[in-house]
Tab-separated table of C-alpha atoms in Angstrom:
chain	number	residue	atom	x	y	z
I	1	MET	CA	-45.929	-115.762	62.529
I	2	HIS	CA	-43.642	-114.852	59.742
I	3	GLU	CA	-41.926	-117.838	58.321
I	4	ILE	CA	-38.303	-117.245	58.116
I	5	ARG	CA	-35.572	-120.090	57.277
I	6	THR	CA	-31.984	-119.709	57.734
I	7	THR	CA	-29.300	-122.404	58.266
I	8	CYS	CA	-28.715	-121.405	61.927
I	9	TYR	CA	-32.092	-120.415	63.272
I	10	THR	CA	-35.789	-121.828	63.403
I	11	ARG	CA	-38.466	-119.602	64.281
I	12	ILE	CA	-40.685	-121.038	67.409
I	13	SER	CA	-43.460	-119.823	69.463
I	14	LYS	CA	-43.233	-118.131	72.713
I	15	ALA	CA	-44.500	-121.349	74.476
I	16	ALA	CA	-41.613	-123.549	72.819
I	17	ALA	CA	-38.994	-120.977	73.612
I	18	ARG	CA	-40.061	-120.767	77.355
I	19	LYS	CA	-39.912	-124.872	77.467
I	20	ALA	CA	-36.353	-124.539	75.952
I	21	TYR	CA	-35.241	-121.759	78.515
I	22	ILE	CA	-36.482	-123.599	81.372
I	23	ALA	CA	-34.813	-126.830	80.066
I	24	GLY	CA	-31.367	-124.964	79.995
I	25	ASN	CA	-31.083	-124.246	76.427
I	26	THR	CA	-29.820	-120.896	74.894
I	27	VAL	CA	-32.825	-118.985	73.285
I	28	TYR	CA	-32.610	-116.164	70.853
I	29	PHE	CA	-34.770	-113.245	70.653
I	30	CYS	CA	-35.646	-111.372	67.287
I	31	PRO	CA	-38.667	-109.168	66.642
I	32	VAL	CA	-41.125	-110.928	64.194
I	33	LYS	CA	-40.486	-108.907	61.185
I	34	MET	CA	-36.611	-108.854	61.404
I	35	HIS	CA	-34.272	-111.464	60.122
I	36	PRO	CA	-32.039	-113.147	62.856
I	37	GLU	CA	-28.953	-112.499	60.815
I	38	ASN	CA	-29.619	-108.792	60.114
I	39	MET	CA	-26.490	-106.829	60.922
I	40	TYR	CA	-28.545	-103.938	62.499
I	41	MET	CA	-30.711	-106.008	64.883
I	42	PRO	CA	-29.244	-109.298	65.094
I	43	ALA	CA	-30.856	-112.089	67.324
I	44	VAL	CA	-30.088	-111.620	71.034
I	45	PRO	CA	-29.088	-114.684	73.067
I	46	VAL	CA	-30.664	-115.320	76.368
I	47	HIS	CA	-29.034	-117.705	78.622
I	48	ASN	CA	-30.641	-119.639	81.703
I	49	ASP	CA	-28.252	-118.410	84.164
I	50	SER	CA	-29.966	-115.026	84.568
I	51	PRO	CA	-31.995	-114.812	88.098
I	52	ARG	CA	-34.799	-112.974	86.313
I	53	ARG	CA	-38.082	-114.601	85.533
I	54	TRP	CA	-39.103	-115.741	81.918
I	55	GLU	CA	-41.859	-113.314	81.789
I	56	ASP	CA	-39.822	-110.245	82.784
I	57	ILE	CA	-37.301	-111.075	80.225
I	58	ILE	CA	-39.947	-111.477	77.284
I	59	ASN	CA	-41.714	-108.111	78.690
I	60	ASN	CA	-38.394	-106.059	78.588
I	61	PHE	CA	-37.391	-107.212	75.234
I	62	GLU	CA	-40.786	-106.470	73.745
I	63	ARG	CA	-40.902	-103.195	75.273
I	64	TYR	CA	-37.553	-101.974	74.095
I	65	ASN	CA	-37.174	-103.543	70.703
I	66	CYS	CA	-40.552	-104.421	69.257
I	67	THR	CA	-42.024	-101.525	67.288
I	68	THR	CA	-44.375	-101.150	64.285
I	69	GLU	CA	-41.647	-101.318	61.976
I	70	THR	CA	-39.781	-104.450	63.502
I	71	GLY	CA	-42.879	-106.233	64.745
I	72	LYS	CA	-45.073	-106.051	67.995
I	73	TYR	CA	-43.706	-109.222	69.072
């Protein structure tokens, strides 16, 4: 996992993000090679008020946003 440090974000694993999402926290998605404060592909907030399952959200984000240039996860 690429280590990116900002004043607002901390990169965590998928398992930790899932636990935070289930606990009701807002989780931000960003491809692994991208900086979360990038103006072209900023971090995407995901709230727990959606009726979709966590696995569906992760799969859709990775399918449409994660490439060889931005990172595969």
